[in-house]
mmCIF file of C-alpha atoms and ligand atoms in Angstrom:
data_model
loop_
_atom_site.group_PDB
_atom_site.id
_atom_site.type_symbol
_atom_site.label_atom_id
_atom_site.label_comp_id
_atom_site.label_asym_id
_atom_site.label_seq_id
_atom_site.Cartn_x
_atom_site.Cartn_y
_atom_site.Cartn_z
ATOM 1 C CA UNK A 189 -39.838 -55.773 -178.213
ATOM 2 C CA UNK A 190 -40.911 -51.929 -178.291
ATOM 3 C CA UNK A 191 -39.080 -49.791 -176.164
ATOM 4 C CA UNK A 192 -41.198 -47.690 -174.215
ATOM 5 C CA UNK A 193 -38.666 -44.138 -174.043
ATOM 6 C CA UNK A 194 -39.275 -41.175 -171.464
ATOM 7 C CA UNK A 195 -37.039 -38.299 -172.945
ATOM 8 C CA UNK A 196 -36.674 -35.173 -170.348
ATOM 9 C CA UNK A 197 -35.841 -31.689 -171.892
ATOM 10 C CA UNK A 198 -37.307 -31.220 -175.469
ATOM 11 C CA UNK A 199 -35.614 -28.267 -176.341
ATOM 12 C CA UNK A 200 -33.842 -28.062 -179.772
ATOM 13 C CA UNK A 201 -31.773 -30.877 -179.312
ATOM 14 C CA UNK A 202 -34.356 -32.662 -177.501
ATOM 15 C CA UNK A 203 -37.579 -32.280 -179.608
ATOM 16 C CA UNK A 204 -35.015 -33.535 -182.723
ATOM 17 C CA UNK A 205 -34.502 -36.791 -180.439
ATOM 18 C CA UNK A 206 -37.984 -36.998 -179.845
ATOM 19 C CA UNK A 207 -39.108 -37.096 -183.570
ATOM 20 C CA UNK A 208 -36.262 -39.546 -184.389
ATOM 21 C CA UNK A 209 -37.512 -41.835 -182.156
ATOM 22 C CA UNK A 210 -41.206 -41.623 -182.518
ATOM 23 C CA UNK A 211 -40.410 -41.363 -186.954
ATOM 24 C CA UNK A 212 -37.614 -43.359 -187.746
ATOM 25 C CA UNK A 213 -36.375 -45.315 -185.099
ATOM 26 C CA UNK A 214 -37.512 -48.857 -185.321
ATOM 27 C CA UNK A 215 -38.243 -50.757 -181.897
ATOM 28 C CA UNK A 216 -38.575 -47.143 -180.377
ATOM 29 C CA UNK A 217 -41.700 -45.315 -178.912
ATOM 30 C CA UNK A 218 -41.831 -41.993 -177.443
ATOM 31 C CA UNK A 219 -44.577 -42.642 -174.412
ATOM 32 C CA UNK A 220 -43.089 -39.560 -172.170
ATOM 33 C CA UNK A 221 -42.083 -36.271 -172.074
ATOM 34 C CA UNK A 222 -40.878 -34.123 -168.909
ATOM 35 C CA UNK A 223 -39.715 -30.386 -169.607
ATOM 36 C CA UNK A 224 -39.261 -27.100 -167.800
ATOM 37 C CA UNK A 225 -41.458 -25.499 -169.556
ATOM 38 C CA UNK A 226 -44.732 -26.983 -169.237
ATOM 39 C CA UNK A 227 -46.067 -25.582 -173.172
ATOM 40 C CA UNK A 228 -43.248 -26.301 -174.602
ATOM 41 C CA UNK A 229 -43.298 -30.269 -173.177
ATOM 42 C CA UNK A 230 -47.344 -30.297 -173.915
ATOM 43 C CA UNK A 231 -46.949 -29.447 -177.612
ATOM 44 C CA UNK A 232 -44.121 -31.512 -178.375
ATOM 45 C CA UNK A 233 -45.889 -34.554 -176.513
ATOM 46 C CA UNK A 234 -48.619 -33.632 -179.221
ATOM 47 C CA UNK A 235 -46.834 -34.510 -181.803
ATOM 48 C CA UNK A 236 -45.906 -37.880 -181.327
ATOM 49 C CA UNK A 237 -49.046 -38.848 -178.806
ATOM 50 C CA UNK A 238 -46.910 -38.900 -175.355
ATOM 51 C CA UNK A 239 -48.085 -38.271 -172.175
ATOM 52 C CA UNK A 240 -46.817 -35.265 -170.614
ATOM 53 C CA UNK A 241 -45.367 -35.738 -167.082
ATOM 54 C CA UNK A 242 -44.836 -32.856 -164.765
ATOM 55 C CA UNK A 243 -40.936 -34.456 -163.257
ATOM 56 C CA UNK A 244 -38.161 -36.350 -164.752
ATOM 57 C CA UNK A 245 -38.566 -38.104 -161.652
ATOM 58 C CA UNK A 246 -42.288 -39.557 -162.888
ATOM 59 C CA UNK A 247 -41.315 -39.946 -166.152
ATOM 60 C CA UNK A 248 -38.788 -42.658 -164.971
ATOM 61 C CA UNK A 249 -40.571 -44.473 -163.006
ATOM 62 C CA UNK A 250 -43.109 -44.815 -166.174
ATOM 63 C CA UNK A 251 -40.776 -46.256 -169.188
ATOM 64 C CA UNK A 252 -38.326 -48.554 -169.967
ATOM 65 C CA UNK A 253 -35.298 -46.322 -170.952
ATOM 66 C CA UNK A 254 -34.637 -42.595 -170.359
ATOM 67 C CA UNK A 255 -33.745 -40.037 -172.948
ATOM 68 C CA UNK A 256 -31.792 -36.859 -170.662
ATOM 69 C CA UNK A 257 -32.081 -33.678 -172.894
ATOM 70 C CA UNK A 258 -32.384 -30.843 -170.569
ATOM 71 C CA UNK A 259 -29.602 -28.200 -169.623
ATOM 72 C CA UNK A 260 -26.770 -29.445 -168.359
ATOM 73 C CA UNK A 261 -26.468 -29.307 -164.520
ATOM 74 C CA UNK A 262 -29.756 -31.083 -164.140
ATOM 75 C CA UNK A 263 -27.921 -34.245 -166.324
ATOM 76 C CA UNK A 264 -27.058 -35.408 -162.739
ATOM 77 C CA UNK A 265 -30.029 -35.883 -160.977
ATOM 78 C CA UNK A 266 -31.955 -37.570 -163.702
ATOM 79 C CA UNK A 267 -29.093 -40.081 -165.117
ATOM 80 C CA UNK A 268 -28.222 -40.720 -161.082
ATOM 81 C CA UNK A 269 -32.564 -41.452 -160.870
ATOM 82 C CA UNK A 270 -32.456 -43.528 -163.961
ATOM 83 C CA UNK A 271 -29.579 -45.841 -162.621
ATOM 84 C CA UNK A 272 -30.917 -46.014 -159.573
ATOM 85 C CA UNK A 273 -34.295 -47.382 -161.172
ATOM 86 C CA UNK A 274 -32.116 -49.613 -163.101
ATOM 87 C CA UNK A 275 -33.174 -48.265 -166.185
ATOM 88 C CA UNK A 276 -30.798 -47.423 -169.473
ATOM 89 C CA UNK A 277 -30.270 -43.950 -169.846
ATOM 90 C CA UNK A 278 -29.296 -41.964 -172.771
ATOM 91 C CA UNK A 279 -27.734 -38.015 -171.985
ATOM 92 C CA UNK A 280 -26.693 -35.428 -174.056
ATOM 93 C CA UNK A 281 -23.191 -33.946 -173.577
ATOM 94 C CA UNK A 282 -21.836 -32.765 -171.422
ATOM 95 C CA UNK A 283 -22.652 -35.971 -168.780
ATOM 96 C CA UNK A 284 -22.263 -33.471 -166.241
ATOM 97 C CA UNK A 285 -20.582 -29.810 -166.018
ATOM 98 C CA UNK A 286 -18.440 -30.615 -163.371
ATOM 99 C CA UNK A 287 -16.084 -33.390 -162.489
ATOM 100 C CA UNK A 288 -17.364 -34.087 -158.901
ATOM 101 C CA UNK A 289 -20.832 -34.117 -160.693
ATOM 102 C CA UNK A 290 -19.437 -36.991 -162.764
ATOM 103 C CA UNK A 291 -17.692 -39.027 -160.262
ATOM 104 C CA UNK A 292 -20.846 -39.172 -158.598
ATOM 105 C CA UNK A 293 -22.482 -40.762 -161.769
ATOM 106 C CA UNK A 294 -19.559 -43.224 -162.048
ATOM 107 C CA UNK A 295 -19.927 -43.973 -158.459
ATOM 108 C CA UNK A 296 -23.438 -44.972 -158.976
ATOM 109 C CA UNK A 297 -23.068 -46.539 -162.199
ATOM 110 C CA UNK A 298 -20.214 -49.037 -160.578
ATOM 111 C CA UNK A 299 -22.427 -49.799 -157.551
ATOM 112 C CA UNK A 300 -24.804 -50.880 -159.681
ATOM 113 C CA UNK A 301 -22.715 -52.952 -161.597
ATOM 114 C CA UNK A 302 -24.094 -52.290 -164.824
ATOM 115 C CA UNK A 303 -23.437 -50.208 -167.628
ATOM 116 C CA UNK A 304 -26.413 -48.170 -167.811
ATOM 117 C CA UNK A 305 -25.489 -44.580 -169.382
ATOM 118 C CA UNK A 306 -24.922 -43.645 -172.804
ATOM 119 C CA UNK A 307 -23.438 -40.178 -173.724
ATOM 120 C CA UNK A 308 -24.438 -38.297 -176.875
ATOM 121 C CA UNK A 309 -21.067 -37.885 -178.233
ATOM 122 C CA UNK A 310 -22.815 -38.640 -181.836
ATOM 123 C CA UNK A 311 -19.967 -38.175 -183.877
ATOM 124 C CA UNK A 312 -18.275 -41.314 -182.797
ATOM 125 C CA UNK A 313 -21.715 -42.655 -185.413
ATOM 126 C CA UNK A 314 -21.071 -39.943 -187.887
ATOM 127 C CA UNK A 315 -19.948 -42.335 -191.379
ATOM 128 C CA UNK A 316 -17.031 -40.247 -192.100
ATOM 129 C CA UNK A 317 -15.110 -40.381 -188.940
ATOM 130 C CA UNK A 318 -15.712 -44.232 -188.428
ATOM 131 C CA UNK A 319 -14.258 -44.358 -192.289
ATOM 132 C CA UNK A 320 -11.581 -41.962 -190.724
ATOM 133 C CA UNK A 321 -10.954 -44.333 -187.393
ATOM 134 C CA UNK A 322 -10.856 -47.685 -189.815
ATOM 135 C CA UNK A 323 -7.915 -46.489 -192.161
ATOM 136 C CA UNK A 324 -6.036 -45.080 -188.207
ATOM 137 C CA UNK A 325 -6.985 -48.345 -187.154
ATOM 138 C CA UNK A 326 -5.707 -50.298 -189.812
ATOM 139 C CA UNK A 327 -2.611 -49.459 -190.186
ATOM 140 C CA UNK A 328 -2.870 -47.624 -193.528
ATOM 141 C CA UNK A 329 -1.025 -44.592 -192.616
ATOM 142 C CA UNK A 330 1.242 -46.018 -189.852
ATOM 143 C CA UNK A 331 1.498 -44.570 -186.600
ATOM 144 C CA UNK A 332 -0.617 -41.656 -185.751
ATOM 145 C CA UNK A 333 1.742 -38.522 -185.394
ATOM 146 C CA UNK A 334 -0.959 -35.370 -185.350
ATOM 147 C CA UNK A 335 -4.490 -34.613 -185.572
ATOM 148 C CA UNK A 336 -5.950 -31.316 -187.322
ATOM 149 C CA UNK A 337 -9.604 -30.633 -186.699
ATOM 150 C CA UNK A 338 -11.646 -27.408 -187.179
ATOM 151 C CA UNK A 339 -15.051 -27.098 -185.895
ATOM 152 C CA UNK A 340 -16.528 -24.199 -186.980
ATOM 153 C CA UNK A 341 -20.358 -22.753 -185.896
ATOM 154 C CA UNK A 342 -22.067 -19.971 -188.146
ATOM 155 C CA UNK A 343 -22.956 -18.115 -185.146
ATOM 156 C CA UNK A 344 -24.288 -18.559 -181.788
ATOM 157 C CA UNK A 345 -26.967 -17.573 -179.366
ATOM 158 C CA UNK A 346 -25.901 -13.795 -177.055
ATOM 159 C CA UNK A 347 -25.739 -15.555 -173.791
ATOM 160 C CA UNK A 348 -22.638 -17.870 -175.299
ATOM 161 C CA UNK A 349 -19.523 -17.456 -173.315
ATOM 162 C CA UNK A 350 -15.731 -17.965 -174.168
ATOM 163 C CA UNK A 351 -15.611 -20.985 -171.851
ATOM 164 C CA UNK A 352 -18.013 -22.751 -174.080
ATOM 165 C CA UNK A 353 -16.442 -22.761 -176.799
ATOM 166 C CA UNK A 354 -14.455 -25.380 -175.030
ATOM 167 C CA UNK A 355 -16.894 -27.431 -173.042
ATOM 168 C CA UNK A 356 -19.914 -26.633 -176.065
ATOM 169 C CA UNK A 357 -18.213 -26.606 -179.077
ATOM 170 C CA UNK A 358 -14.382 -28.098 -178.797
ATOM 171 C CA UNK A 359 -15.641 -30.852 -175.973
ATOM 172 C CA UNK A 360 -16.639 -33.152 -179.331
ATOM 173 C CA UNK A 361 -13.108 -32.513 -180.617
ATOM 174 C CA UNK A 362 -11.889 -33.784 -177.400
ATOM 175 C CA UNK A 363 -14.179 -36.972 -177.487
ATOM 176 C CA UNK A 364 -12.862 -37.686 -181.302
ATOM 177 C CA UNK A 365 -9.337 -37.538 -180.235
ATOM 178 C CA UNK A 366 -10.006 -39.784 -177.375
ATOM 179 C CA UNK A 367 -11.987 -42.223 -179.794
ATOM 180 C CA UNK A 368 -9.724 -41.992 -182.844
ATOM 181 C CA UNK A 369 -6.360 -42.641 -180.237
ATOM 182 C CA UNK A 370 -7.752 -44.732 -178.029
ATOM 183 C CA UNK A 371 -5.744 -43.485 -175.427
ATOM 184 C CA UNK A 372 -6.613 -40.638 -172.985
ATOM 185 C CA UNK A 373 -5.850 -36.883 -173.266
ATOM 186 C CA UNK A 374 -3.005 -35.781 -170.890
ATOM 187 C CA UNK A 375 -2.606 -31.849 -171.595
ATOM 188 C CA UNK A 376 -4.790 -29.318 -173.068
ATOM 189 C CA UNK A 377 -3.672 -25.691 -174.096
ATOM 190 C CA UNK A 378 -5.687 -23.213 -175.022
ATOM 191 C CA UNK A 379 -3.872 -20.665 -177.531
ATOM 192 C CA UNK A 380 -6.685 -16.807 -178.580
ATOM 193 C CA UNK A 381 -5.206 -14.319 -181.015
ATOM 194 C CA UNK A 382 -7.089 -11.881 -183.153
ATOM 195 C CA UNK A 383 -10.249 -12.025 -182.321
ATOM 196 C CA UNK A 384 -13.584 -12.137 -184.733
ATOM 197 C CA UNK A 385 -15.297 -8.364 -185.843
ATOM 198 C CA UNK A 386 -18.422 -10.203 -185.751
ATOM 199 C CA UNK A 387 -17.734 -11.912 -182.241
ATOM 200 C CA UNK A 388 -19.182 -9.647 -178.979
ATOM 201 C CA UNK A 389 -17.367 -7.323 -177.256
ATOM 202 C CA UNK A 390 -15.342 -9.012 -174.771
ATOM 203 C CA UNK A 391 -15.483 -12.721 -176.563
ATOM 204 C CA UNK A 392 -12.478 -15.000 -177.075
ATOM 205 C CA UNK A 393 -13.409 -16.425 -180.757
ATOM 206 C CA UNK A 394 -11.712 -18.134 -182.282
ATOM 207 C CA UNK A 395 -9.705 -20.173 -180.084
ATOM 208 C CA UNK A 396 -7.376 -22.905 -180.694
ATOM 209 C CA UNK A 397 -6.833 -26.072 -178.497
ATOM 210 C CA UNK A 398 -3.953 -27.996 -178.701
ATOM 211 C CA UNK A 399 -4.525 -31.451 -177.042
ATOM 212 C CA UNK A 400 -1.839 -34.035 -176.197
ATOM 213 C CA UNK A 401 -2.562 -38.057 -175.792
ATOM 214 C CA UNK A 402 -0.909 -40.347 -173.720
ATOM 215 C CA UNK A 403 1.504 -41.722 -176.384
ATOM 216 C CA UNK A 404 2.425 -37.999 -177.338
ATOM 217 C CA UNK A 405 -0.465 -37.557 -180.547
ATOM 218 C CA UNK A 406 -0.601 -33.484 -181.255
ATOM 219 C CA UNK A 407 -4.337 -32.563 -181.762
ATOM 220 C CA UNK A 408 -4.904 -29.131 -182.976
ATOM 221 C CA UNK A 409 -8.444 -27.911 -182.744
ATOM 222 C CA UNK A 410 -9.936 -24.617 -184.218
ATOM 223 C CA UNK A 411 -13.180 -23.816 -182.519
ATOM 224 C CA UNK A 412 -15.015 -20.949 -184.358
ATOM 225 C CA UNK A 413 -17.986 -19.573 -183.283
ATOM 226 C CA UNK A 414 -18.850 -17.227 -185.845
ATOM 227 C CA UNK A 415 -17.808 -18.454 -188.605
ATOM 228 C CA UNK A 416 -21.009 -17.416 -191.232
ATOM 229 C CA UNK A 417 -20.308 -19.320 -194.191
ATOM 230 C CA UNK A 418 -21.257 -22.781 -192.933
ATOM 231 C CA UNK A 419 -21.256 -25.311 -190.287
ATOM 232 C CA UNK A 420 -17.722 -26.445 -191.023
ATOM 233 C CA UNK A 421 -16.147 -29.555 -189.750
ATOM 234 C CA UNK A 422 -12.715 -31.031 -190.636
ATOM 235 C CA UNK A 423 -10.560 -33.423 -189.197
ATOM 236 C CA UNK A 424 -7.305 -34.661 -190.689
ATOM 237 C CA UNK A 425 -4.851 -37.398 -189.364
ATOM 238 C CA UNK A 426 -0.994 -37.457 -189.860
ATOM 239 C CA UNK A 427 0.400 -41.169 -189.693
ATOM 240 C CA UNK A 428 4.035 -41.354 -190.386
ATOM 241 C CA UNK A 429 3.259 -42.987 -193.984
ATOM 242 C CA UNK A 430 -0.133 -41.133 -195.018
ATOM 243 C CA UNK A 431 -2.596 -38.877 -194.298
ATOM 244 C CA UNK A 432 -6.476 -39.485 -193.607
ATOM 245 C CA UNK A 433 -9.239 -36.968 -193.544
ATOM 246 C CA UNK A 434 -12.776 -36.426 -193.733
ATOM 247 C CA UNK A 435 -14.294 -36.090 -196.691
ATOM 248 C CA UNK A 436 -15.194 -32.284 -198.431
ATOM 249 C CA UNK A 437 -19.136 -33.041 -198.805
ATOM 250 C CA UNK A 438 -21.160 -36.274 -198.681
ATOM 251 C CA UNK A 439 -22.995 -34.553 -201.233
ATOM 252 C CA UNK A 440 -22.371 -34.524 -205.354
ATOM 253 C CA UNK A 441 -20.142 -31.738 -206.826
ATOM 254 C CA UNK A 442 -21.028 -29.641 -209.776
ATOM 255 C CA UNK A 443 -18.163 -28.447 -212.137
ATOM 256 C CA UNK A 444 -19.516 -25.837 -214.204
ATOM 257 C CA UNK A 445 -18.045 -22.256 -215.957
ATOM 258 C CA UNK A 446 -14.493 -22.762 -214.484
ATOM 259 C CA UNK A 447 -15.771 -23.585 -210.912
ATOM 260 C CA UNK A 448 -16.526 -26.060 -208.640
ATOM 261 C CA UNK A 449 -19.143 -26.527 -205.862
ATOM 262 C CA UNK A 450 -20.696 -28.733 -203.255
ATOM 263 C CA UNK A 451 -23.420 -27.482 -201.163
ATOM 264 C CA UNK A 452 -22.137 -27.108 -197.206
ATOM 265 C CA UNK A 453 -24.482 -27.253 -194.224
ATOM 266 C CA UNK A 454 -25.092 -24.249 -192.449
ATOM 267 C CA UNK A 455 -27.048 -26.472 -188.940
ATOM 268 C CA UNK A 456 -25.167 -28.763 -187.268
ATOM 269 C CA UNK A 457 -28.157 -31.133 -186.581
ATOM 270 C CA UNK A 458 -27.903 -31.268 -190.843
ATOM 271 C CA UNK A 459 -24.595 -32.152 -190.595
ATOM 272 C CA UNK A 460 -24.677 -34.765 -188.038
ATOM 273 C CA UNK A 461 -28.265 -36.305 -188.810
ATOM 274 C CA UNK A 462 -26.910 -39.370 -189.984
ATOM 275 C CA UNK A 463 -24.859 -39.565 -186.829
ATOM 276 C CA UNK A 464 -28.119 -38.778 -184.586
ATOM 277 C CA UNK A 465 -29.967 -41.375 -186.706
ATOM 278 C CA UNK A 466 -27.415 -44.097 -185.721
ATOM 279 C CA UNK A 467 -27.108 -43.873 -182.511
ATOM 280 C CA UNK A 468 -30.284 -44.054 -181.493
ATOM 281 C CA UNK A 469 -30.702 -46.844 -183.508
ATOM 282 C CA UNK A 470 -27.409 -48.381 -182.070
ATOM 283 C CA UNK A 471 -28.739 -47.718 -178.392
ATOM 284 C CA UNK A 472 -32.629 -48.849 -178.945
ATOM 285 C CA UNK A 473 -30.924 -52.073 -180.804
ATOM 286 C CA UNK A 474 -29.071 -52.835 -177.323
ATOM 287 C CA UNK A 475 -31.390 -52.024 -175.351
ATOM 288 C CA UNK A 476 -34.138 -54.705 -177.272
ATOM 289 C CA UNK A 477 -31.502 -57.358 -176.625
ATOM 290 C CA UNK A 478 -32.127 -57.132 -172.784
ATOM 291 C CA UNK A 479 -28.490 -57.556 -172.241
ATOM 292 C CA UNK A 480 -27.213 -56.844 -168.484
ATOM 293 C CA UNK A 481 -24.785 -53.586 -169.588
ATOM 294 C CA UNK A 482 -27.751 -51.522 -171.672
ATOM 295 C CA UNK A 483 -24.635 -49.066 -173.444
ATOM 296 C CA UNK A 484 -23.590 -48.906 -176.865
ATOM 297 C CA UNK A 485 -20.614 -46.005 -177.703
ATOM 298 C CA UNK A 486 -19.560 -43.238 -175.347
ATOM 299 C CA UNK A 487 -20.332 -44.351 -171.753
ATOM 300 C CA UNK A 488 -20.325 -42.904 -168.979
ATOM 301 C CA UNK A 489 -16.543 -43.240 -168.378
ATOM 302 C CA UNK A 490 -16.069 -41.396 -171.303
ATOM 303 C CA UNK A 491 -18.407 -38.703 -170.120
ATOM 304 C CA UNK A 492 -16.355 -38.124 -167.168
ATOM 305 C CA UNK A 493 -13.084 -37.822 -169.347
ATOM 306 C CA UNK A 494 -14.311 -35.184 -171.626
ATOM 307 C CA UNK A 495 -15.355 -33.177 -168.992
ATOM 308 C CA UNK A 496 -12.380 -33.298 -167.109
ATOM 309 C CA UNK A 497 -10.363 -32.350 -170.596
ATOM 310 C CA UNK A 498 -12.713 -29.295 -170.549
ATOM 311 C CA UNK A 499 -11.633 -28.588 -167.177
ATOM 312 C CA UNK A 500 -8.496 -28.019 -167.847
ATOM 313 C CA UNK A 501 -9.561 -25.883 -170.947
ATOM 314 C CA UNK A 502 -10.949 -24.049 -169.035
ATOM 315 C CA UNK A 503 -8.266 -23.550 -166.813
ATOM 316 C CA UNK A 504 -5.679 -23.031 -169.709
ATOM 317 C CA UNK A 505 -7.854 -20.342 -170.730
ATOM 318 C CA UNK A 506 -7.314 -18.432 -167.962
ATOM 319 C CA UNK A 507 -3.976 -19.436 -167.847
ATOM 320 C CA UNK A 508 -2.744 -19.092 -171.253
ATOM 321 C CA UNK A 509 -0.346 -22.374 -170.167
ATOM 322 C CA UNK A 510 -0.486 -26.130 -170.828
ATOM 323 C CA UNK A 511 -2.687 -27.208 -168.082
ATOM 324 C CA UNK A 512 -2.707 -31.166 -167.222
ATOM 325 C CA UNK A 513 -5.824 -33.531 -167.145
ATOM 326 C CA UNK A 514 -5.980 -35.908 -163.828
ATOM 327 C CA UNK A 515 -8.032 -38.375 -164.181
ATOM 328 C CA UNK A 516 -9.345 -41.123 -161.291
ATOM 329 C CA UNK A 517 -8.282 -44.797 -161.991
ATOM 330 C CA UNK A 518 -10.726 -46.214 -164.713
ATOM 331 C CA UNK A 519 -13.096 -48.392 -162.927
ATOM 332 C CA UNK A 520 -12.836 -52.198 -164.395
ATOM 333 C CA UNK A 521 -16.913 -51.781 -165.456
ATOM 334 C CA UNK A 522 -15.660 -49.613 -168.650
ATOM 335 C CA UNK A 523 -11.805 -51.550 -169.079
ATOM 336 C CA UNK A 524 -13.907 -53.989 -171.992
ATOM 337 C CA UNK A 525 -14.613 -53.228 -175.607
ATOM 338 C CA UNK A 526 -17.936 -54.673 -175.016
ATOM 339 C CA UNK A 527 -19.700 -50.932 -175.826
ATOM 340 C CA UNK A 528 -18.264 -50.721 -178.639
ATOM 341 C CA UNK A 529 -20.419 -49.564 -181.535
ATOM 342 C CA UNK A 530 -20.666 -52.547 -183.981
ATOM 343 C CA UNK A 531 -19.498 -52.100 -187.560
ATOM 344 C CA UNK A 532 -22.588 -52.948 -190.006
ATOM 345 C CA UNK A 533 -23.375 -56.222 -190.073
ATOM 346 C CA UNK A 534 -21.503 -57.221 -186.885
ATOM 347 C CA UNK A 535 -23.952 -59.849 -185.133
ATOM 348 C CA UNK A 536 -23.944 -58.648 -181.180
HETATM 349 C C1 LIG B 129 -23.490 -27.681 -180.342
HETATM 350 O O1 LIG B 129 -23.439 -27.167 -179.072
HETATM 351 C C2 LIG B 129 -23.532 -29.130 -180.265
HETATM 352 O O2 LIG B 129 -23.486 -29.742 -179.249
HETATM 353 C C3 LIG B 129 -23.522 -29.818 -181.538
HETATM 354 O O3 LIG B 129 -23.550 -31.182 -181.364
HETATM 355 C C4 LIG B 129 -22.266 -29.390 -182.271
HETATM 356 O O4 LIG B 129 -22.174 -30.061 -183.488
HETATM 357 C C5 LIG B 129 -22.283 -27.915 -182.460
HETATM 358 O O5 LIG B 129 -21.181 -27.508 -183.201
HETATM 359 C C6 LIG B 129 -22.273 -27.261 -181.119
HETATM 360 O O6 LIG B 129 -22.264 -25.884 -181.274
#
């Protein structure tokens, strides 16, 4: 079975999801494309042969699953239109900005009775942290004590705030610990110091998060904005009989004249293309099976979490203190492992 996919908001982020599918996503065609900007949605429909269509609200009514790219505050609407038409639905992060935004998602979601909604938390695909999560897992290291991760951006676009550095940048740190734990976040503080030369005036770079599970994990996150030298990710785990951590460079090494080096991404879409490249193949895979629950990874549930997390980033930002994360009861639609992303080989 093809799957006929409408993706709304081709943008960076959503043009790159538009070529995967069309290119190298097998069971996947890209029939539709909905943007803001009419040009911009015309000439990437052009390159794959889509029809242009001139609301998300069309576009769903025309495909079989739903690809939700655009900024987020209009996340709502669409993924709310897309479960309403029954249709799987794939959004970016954040689900929604706001946690009311969300619950309204989950309400609809649960009165439907199916799981529907994917969220683009692609790193829970990325090899290295799955190689990361099966040694936790396992038992190799014993009990999880602390997580160190540093997520670190070359530089960002003028209009990027403070506050996004925690629901743009650190909210994937979040979604990692959540993953990696399995257990839900229960503090976040947010700790700024010394601040960049190269950041604007005004601009609380770098920042560091310190997260706390359930069962009383540490997880320190450096989120860097302007770093410059690369797009640098790292993530270490502290078990009480080992360590675990991601891997330098999936790349080779060269030793020469006293030195070595590995090449280091400067894009994050370099970085995490093998991530991207999975999970769309993950969710088209589910959705060909014609299952009843259409999700494979983060769902929406998990959407919901991260944002609150980032809501009380936010408000340990302002208030330099540890700020608490409330969550609603988890609904018993997402208490199975059923979404799980299968290892390779895994028959569904
Ligand atoms: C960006 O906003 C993203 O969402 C990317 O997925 C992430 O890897 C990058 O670091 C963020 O700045």
């Amino acid at each position: 079975m093809t799957v006929r996919v409408g993706v709304i908001g081709v943008g960076v982020i959503g043009r790159e999801h538009v070529l995967r599918l069309a290119r190298r996503t097998v069971g996947a065609q890209v029939v539709a494309v909905a943007d803001a900007d009419p040009d911009r949605a015309r000439s990437v429909a052009a390159e794959v042969g889509a029809q242009v269509y001139a609301s998300g609200a069309e576009l769903i009514d025309a495909v079989d699953a739903v690809v939700v790219a655009s900024w987020g505050p209009t996340h709502e609407e669409y993924v709310v239109a897309a479960i309403a038409a029954g249709k799987p639905v794939f959004c970016e992060k954040p689900l929604a900005p706001t946690r009311e935004a969300c619950d309204r998602i989950l309400d609809a979601e649960v009165a439907g009775g199916r799981r529907l909604v994917t969220v683009g938390f692609m790193r829970r695909h990325d090899p290295q942290y799955r190689a990361m999560k099966e040694v936790v897992v396992g038992g190799a290291i014993g009990a999880p004590l602390l997580m160190h991760a540093a997520h670190r951006n070359v530089s960002v676009p003028s209009w990027f705030t403070s506050e996004m550095i925690v629901t743009d940048t650190a909210v994937h740190d979040i979604d990692v610990a959540r993953w990696m734990f399995d257990e839900e976040i229960v503090a976040v503080t947010v700790l700024t110091g010394r601040v960049s030369r190269k950041a604007q005036p005004g601009f609380r770079d770098p920042q560091l998060l310190i997260l706390e599970t359930a069962s009383g994990v540490l997880v320190d996150v450096e989120a860097s904005v302007n770093a410059g030298f690369a797009y640098d990710i790292r993530g270490e785990v502290v078990g009480e009989d080992g360590t675990v951590e991601l891997s330098e460079s999936a790349g080779a090494v060269v030793k020469r004249a006293g030195a070595a080096h590995t090449r280091v991404p400067t894009e994050w879409i370099e970085r995490f293309t093998p991530a991207f490249d999975a999970e769309f193949r993950a969710w088209i895979d589910v959705i060909a099976t014609g299952d009843t629950h259409a999700t494979v990874g983060p769902t929406a549930w998990d959407g919901y979490a991260a944002t609150a997390c980032c809501e009380a980033g936010l408000a340990a930002l302002r208030s330099g203190t540890r700020e608490r994360v409330e969550l609603r009861p988890e609904p018993e639609l997402y208490c199975t492992t059923a979404h799980q992303i299968p290892t390779e080989g895994t028959p569904r």
